[in-house]
Coordinates of C-alpha atoms and ligand atoms in Angstrom, one line a residue:
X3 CA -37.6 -10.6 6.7
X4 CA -35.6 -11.2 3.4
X5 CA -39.0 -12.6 2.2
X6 CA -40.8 -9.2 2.5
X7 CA -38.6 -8.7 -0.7
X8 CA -38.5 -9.4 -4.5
X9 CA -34.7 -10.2 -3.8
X10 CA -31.8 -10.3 -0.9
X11 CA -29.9 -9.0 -3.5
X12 CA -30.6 -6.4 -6.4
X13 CA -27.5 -5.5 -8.8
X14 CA -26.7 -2.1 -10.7
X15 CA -24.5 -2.9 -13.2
X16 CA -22.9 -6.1 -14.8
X17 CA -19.4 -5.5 -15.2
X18 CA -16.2 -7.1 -13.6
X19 CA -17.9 -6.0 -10.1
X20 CA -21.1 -6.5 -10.1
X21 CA -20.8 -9.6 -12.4
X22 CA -18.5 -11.0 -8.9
X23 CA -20.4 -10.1 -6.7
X24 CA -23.7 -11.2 -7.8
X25 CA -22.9 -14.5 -8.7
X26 CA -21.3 -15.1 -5.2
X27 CA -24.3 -13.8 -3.5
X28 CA -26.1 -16.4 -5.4
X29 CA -23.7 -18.6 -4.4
X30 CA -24.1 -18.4 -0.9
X31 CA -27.7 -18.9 -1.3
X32 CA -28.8 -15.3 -1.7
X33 CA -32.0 -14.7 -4.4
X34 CA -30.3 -12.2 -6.7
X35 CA -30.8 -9.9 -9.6
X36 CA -28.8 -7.6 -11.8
X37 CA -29.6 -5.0 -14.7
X38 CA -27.9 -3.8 -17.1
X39 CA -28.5 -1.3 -20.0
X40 CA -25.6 -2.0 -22.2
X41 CA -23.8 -5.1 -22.3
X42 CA -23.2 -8.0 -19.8
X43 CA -19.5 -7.7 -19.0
X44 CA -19.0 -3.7 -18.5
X45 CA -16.0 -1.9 -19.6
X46 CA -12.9 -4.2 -18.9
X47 CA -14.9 -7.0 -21.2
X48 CA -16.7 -5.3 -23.6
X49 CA -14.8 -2.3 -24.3
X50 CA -11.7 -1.9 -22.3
X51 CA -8.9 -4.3 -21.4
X52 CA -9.8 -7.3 -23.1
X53 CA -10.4 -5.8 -26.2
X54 CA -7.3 -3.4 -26.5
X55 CA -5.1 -6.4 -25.1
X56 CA -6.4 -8.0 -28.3
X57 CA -5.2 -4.7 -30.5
X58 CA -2.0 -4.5 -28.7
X59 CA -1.1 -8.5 -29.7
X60 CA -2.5 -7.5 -33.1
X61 CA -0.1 -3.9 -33.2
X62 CA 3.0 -6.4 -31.8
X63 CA 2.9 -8.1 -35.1
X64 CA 4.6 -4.4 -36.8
X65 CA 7.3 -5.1 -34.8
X66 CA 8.0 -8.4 -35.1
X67 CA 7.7 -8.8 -39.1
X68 CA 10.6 -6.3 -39.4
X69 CA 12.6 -7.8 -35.9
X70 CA 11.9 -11.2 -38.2
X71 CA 14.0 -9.8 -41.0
X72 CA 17.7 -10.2 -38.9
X73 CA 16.2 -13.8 -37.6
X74 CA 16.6 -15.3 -41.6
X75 CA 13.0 -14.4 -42.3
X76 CA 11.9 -12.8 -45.3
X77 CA 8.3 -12.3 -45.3
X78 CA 6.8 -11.0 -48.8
X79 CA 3.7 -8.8 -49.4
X80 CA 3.1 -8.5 -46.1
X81 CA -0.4 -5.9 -45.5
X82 CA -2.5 -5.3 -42.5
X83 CA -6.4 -5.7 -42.6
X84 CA -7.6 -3.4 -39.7
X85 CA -11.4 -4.9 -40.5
X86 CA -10.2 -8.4 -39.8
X87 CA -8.8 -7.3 -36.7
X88 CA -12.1 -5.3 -35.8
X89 CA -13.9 -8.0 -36.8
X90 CA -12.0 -10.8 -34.9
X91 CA -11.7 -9.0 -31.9
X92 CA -15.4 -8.5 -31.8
X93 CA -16.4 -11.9 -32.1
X94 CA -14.4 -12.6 -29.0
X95 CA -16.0 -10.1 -27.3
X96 CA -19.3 -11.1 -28.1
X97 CA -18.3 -14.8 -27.3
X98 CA -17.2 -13.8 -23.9
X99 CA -20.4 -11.5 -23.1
X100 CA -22.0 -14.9 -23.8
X101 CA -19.8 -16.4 -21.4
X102 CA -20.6 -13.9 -18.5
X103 CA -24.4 -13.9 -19.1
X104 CA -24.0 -17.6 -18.6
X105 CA -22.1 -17.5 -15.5
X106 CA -25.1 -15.5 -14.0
X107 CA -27.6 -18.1 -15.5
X108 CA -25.6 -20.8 -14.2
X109 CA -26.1 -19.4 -10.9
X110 CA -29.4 -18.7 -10.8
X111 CA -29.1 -14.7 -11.5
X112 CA -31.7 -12.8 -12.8
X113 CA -30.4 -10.3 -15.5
X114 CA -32.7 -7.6 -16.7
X115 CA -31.6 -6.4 -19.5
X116 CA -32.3 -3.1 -19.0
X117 CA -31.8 0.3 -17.0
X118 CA -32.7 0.2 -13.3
X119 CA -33.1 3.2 -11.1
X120 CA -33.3 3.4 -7.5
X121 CA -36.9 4.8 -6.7
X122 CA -37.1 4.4 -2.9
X123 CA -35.9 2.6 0.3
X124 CA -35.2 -0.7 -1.0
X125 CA -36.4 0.0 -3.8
X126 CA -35.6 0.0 -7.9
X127 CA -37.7 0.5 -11.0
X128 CA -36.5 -0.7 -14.6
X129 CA -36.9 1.1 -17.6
X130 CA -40.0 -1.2 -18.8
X131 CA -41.7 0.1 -15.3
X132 CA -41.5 -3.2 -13.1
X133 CA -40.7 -2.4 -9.9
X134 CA -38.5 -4.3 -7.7
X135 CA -37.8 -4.4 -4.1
X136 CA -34.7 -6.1 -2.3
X137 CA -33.4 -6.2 0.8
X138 CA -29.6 -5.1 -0.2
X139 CA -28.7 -2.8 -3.6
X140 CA -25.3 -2.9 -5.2
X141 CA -24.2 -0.3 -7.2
X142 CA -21.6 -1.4 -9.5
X143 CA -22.3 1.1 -12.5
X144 CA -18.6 1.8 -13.4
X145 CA -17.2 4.9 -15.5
X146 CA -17.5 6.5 -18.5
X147 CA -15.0 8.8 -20.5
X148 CA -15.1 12.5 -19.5
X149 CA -14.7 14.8 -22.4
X150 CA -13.7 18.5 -21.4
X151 CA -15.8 21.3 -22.7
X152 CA -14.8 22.9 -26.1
X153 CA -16.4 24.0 -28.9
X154 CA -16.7 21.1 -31.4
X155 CA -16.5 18.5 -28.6
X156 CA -19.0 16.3 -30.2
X157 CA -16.7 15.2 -32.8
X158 CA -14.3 14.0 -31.3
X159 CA -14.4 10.2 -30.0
X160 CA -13.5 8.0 -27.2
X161 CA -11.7 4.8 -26.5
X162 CA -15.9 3.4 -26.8
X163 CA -15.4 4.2 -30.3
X164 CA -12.1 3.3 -31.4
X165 CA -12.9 -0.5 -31.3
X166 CA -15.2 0.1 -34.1
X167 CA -13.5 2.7 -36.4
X168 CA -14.2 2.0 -40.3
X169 CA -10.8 2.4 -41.0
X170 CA -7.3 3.4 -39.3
X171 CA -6.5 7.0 -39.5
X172 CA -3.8 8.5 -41.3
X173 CA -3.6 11.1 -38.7
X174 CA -5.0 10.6 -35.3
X175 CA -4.4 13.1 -32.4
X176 CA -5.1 11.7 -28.8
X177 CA -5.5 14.1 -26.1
X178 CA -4.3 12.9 -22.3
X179 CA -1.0 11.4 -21.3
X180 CA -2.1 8.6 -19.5
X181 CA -3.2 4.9 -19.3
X182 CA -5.6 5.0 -22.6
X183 CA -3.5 7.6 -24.4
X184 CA 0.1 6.3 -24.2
X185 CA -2.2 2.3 -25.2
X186 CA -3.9 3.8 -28.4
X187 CA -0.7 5.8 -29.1
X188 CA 1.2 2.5 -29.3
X189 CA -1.6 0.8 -31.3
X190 CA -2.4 3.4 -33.3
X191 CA 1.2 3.8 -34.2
X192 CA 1.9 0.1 -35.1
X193 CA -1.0 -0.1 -37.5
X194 CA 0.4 3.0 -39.7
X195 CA -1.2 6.4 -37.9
X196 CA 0.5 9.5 -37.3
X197 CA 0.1 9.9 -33.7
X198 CA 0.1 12.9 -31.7
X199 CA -0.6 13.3 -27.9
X200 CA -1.6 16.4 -26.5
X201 CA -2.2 16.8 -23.0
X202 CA -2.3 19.2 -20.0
X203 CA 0.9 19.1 -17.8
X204 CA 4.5 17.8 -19.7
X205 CA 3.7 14.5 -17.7
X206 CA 3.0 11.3 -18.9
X207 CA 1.4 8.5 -16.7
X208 CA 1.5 10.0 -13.3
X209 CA 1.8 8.5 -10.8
X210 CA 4.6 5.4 -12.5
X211 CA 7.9 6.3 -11.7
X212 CA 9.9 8.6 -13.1
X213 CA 12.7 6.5 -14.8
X214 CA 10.3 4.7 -16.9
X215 CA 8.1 7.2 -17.8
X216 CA 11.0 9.0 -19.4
X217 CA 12.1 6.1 -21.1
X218 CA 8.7 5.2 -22.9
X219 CA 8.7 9.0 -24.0
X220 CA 12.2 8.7 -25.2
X221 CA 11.1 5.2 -26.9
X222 CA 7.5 6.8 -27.9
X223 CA 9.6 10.1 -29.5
X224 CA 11.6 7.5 -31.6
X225 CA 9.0 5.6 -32.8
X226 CA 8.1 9.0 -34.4
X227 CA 4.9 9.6 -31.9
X228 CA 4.9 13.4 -31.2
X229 CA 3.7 15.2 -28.1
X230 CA 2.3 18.6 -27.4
X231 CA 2.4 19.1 -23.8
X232 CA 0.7 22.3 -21.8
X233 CA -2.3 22.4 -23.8
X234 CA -5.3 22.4 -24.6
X235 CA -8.2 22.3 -26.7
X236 CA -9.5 25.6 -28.2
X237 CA -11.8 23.9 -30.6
X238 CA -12.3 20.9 -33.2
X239 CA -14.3 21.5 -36.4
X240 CA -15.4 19.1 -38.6
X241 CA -14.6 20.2 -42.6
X242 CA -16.3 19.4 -45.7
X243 CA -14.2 16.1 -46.1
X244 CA -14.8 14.8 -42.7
X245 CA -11.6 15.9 -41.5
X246 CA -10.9 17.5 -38.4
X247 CA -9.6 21.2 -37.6
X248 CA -7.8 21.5 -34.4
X249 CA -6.7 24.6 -32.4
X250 CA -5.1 23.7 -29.4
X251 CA -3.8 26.8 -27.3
X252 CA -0.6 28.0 -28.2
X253 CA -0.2 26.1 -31.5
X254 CA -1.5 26.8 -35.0
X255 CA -4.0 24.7 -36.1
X256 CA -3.9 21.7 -37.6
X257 CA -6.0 18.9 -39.7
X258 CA -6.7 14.9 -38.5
X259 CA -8.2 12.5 -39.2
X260 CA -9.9 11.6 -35.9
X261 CA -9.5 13.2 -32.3
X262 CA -9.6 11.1 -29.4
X263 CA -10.4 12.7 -25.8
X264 CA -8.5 9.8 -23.1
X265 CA -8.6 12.6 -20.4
X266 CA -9.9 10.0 -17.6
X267 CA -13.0 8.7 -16.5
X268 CA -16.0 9.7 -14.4
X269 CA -18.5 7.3 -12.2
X270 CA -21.6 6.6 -13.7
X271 CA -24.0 8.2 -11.3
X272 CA -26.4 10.4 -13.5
X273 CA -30.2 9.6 -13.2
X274 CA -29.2 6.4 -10.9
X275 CA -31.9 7.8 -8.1
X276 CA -29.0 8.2 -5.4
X277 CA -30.7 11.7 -4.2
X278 CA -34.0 9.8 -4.0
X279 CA -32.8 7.7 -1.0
X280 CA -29.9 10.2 -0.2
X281 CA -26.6 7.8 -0.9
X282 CA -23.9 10.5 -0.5
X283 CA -21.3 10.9 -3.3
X284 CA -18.0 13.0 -3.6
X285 CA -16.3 15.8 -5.6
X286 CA -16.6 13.8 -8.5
X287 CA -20.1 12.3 -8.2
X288 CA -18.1 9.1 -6.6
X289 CA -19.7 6.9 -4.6
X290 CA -18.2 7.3 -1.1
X291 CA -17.9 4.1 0.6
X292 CA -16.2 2.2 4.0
X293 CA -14.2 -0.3 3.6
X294 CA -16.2 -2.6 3.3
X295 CA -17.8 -1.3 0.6
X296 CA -20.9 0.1 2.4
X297 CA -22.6 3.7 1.9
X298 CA -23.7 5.9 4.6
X299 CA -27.2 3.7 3.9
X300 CA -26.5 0.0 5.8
X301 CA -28.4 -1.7 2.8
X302 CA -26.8 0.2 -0.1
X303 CA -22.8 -0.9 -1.2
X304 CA -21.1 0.1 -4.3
X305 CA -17.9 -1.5 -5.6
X306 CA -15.7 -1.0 -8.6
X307 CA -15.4 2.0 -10.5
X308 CA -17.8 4.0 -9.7
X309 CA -16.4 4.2 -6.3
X310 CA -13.1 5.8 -7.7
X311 CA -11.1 4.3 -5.3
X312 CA -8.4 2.1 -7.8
X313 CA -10.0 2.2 -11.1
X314 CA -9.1 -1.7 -12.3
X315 CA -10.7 -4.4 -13.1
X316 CA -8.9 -6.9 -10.4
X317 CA -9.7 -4.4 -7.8
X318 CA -13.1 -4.0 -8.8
X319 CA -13.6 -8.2 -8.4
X320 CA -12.0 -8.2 -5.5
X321 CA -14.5 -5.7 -3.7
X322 CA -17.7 -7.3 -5.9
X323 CA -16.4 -10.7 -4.0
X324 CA -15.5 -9.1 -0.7
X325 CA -19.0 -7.7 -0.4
X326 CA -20.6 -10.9 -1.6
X327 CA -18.7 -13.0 0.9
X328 CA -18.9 -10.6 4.2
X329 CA -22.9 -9.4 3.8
X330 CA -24.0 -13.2 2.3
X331 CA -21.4 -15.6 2.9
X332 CA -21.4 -15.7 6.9
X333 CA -17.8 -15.0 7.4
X334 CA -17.1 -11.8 9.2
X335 CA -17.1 -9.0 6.8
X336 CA -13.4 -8.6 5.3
X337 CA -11.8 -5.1 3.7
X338 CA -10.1 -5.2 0.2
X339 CA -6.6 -4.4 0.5
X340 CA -6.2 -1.4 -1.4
X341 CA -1.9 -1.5 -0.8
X342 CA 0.5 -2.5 -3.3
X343 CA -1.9 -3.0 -5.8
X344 CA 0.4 -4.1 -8.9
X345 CA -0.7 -2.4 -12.5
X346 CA 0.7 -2.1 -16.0
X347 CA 0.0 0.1 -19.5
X348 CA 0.2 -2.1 -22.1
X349 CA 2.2 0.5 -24.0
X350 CA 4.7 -0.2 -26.5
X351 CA 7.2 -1.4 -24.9
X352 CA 4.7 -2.0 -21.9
X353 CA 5.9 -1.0 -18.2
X354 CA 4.6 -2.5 -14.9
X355 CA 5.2 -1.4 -11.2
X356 CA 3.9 -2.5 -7.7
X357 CA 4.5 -0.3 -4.2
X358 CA 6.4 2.8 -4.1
X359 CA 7.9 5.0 -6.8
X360 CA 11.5 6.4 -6.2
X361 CA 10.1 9.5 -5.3
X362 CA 6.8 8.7 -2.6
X363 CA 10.0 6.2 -1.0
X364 CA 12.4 9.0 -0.4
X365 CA 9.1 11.2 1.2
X366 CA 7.9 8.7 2.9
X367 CA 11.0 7.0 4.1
X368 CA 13.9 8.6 3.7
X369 CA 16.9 6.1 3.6
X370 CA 16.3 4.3 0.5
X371 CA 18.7 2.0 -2.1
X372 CA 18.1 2.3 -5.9
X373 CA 19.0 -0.6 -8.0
X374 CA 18.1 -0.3 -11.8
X375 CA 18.9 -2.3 -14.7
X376 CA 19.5 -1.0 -17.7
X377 CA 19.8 -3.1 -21.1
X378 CA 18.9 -4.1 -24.5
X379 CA 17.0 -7.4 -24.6
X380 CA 18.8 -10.1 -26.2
X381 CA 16.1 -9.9 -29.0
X382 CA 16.5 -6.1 -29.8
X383 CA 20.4 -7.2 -30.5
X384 CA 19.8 -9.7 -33.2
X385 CA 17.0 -7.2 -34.4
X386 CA 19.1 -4.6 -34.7
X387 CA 16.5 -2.6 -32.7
X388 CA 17.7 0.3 -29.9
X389 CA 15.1 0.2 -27.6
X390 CA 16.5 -0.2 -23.9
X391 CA 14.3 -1.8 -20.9
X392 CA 15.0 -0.6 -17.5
X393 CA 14.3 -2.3 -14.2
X394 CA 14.2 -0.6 -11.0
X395 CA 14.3 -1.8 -7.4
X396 CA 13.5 0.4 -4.5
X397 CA 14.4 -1.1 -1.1
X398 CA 14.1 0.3 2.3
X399 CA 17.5 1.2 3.6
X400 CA 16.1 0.5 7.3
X401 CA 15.5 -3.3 6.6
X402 CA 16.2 -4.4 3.2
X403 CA 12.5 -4.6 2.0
X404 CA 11.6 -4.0 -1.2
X405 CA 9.4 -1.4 -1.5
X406 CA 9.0 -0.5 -5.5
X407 CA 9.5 -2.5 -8.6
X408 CA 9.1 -0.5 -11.7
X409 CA 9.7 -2.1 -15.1
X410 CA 9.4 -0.9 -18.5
X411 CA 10.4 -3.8 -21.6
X412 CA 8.8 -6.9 -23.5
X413 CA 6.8 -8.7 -21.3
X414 CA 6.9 -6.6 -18.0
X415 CA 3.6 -6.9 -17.0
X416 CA 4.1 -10.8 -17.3
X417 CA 6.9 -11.0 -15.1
X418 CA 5.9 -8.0 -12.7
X419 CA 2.7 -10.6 -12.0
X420 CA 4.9 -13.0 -10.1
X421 CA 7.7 -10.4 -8.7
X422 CA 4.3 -8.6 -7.4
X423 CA 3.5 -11.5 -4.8
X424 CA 7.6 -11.4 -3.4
X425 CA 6.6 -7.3 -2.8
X426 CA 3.2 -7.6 -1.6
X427 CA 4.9 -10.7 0.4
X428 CA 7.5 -8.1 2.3
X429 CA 10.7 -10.0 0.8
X430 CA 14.0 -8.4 0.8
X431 CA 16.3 -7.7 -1.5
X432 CA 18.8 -10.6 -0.1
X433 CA 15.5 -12.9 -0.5
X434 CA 15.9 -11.7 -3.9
X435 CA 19.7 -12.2 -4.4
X436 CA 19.1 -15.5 -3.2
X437 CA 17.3 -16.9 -5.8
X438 CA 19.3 -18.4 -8.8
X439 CA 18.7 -16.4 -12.1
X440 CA 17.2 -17.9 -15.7
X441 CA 19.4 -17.6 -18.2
X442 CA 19.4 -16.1 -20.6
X443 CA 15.9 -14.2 -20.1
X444 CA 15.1 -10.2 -19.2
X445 CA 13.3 -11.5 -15.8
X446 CA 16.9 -12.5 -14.1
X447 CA 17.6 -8.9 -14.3
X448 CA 15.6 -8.7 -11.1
X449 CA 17.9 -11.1 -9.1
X450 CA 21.0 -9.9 -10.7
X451 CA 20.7 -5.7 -9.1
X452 CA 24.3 -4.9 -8.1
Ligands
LIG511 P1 -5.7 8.6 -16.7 O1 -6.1 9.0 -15.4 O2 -4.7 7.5 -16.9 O3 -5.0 9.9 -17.4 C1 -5.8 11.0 -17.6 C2 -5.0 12.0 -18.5 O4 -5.8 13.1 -18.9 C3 -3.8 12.6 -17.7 O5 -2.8 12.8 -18.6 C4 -4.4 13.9 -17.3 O6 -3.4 14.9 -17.3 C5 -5.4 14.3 -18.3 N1 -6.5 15.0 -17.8 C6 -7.2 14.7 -16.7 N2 -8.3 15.6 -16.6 C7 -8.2 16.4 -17.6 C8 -9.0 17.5 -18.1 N3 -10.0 17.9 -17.4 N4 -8.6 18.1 -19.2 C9 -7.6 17.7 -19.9 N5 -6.8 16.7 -19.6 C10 -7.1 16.0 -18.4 O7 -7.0 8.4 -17.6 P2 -7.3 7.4 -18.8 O8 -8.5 8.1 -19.4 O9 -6.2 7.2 -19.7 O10 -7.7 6.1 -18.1 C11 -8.8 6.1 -17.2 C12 -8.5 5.0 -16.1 O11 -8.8 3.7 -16.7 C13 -7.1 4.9 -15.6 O12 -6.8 5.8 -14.6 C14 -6.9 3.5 -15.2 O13 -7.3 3.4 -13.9 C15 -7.9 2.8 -16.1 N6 -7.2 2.1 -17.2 C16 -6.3 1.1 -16.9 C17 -5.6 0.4 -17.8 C18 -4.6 -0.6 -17.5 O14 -4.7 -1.1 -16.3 N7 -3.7 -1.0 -18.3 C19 -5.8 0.7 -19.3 C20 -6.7 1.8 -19.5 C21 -7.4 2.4 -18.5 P3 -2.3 15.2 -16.1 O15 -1.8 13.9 -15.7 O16 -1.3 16.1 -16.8 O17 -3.1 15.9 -15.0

């Protein structure tokens, strides 16, 4: 049967997910191939996470030349080169896109390098016409950034762009209050901007917890980032000196430098051929999937973001390598476990959380304990810097489980990474207790909760 076919295996897509999932296929003996029109590493490689992990190290450095200052350090003509940074940033990313396209290689992949659409029952057709049967199609095609509708819209950018600006602007506004918004505004902040957010609601990051979402506003507002909340845009207009006009509702306009939309992102379905063979999406053009990846066509699976079931990169392996194993692997087919999925914004100070907020634990549960630690980090005392971190515990009153962990201060993500497996593990707060702190660090705060 699988010999009727160009391939067992035909990839959409060669990001985190489909990069996974095609190499395990391959793996397991399968004949695989992937396209992809852009770049061989998707999103989180080429123009997501790793990249703006590499901006945030580069923004830390603000901080930490003037925190140097109370350590005995004096540090003379000090200047930041934003074009270095672009520039060194970029070379990483190309050297890892190399990296990737390897991987496949290594395996015995087959990467077009080009656009593939689906163009019948087991059947795709690239943009240079070849036509390509295979016995299974992933679609693994990720998002993109959704820009509302306003006049002007085509001016403004997207985090795509901000890796390559010429220069850093003087005045940057950012509209959205979330992951990408509250990232750049840090960034953007460190390297000398005047940052404004604007966004819908008064919220920032739904869906973290309360407690540390006020406190990176508080610490954002003191950095001297400003917010406009409830609104949105009216229109953008580009002037004569490049600038940009803004009139958000309810404020008088105002000029920047560049505009960048972070208002979410959408699953790359457009002109992928899903109607051709009927693959059934949702509300938001998502792909709509089982658990086990699978559409409502036995032979057609999508994983990762354009799924929009938990739009991360670790998620997004996990179900590229959960398909691979279960449909190629002869194992019987396993789910990804979408609970207690640990994430973090790589903010400024960054904040991390895994399982419940304060507020879903009292819904959902009831009897709950709060534990939260509130402090300055022995660094920000020598500094002479305010800034607070909090720690918060949720625990089930019922048994002592923890249930939450919410963090917000240096390093969180860091530590949350290793706290996340005692959560996800179902440990208790006594488990915790029990465990002999590290002194001095921030991290002990988590088995010091009184
Ligand atoms: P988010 O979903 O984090 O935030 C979207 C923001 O835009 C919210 O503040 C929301 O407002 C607002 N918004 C949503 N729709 C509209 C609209 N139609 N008009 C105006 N405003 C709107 O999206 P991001 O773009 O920041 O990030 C996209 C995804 O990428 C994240 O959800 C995350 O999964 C992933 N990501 C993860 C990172 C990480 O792991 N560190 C880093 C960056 C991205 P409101 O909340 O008020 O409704």
């Amino acid at each position: 049967m699988a010999d009727d076919f160009d391939y067992d295996l035909f990839t959409i897509g060669a990001g985190s997910g489909g990069v996974r999932a095609s190499r395990v296929a391959a793996a397991h003996g399968a004949r695989v191939a992937v396209a992809e029109e852009y770049r061989v590493g998707g999103t989180c490689v080429i123009r997501g996470c790793v990249p703006k992990k590499m901006l945030v190290y580069g923004a830390n450095f603000a901080e930490d030349l003037e925190d140097a200052k109370q350590f005995g350090w004096t540090i003379e003509g000090k200047s930041f080169d934003w074009v270095k940074l672009r520039d060194s940033v970029q070379a990483d990313v190309n050297r890892l896109e190399g990296l990737y396209g390897q991987t496949l290689s290594n395996h015995n992949v087959t990467v077009y390098d080009e656009r593939a659409t689906i163009t019948g029952d087991h059947q795709v057709t690239l943009a240079s016409g070849k036509v390509i049967t295979a016995r299974y199609i992933l679609i693994a095609t990720g998002a993109r950034p959704m820009v509302p509708d306003f006049p002007g819209n085509e001016h403004v950018i997207t985090s795509n762009e901000a890796f390559h600006l010429d220069a850093i602007p003087q005045r940057i506004l950012i509209a959205g209050g979330g992951y990408i918004a509250n990232e750049f505004a840090g960034i953007f902040n460190a390297f000398g901007s005047k940052v404004t957010i604007a966004n819908r609601s008064n919220t920032i990051l739904r869906g973290y917890d309360d407690s540390v979402r006020d406190r990176l506003l508080q610490i954002s507002l003191t950095k001297g980032i400003e917010f406009c909340f409830h609104t949105e845009f009216e229109s953008v207009e580009k002037r004569d000196d490049g600038s940009l006009r803004v009139k958000l509702t309810g404020q008088d306009a105002r000029v920047f430098d560049v505009v960048m939309v972070a208002t979410g992102r959408i699953p790359n379905v457009d002109g992928l051929g899903l109607e051709t063979i009927g693959v059934a999406t949702g509300r938001k053009g998502e792909i709509v999937v089982d658990a086990f990846s699978r559409t409502n066509l036995d032979y057609v699976y999508a994983v990762g973001d354009v799924t929009d079931r938990v739009q991360l990169t670790p998620v997004a392996i996990r179900e590229g390598q959960a398909f691979a194993d279960s449909v190629f692997g002869g194992v019987e087919p396993y789910a990804v476990d979408h609970s207690c999925v640990p994430s973090a914004v790589f903010s400024h100070p960054p904040i991390a959380a895994v399982g419940m907020t304060e507020a879903e634990a009292r819904d959902t549960l009831g009897a709950i304990k709060v534990y939260q630690a509130d402090f300055r980090p022995m660094k920000n005392v020598v500094s002479g810097c305010n800034e607070r971190s909090l720690y918060k515990m949720i625990v089930d009153a019922a048994n002592d489980r923890i249930v939450g962990l919410h963090m917000i201060g240096p390093e969180a993500p860091e530590i949350m990474q290793a706290a996340a497996v005692a959560v996800k593990a179902g440990l208790t707060k006594a488990d915790f207790d029990a465990t002999v702190a590290i002194h001095p660090t921030m991290a002990e705060e988590l088995v010091l909760f009184k």
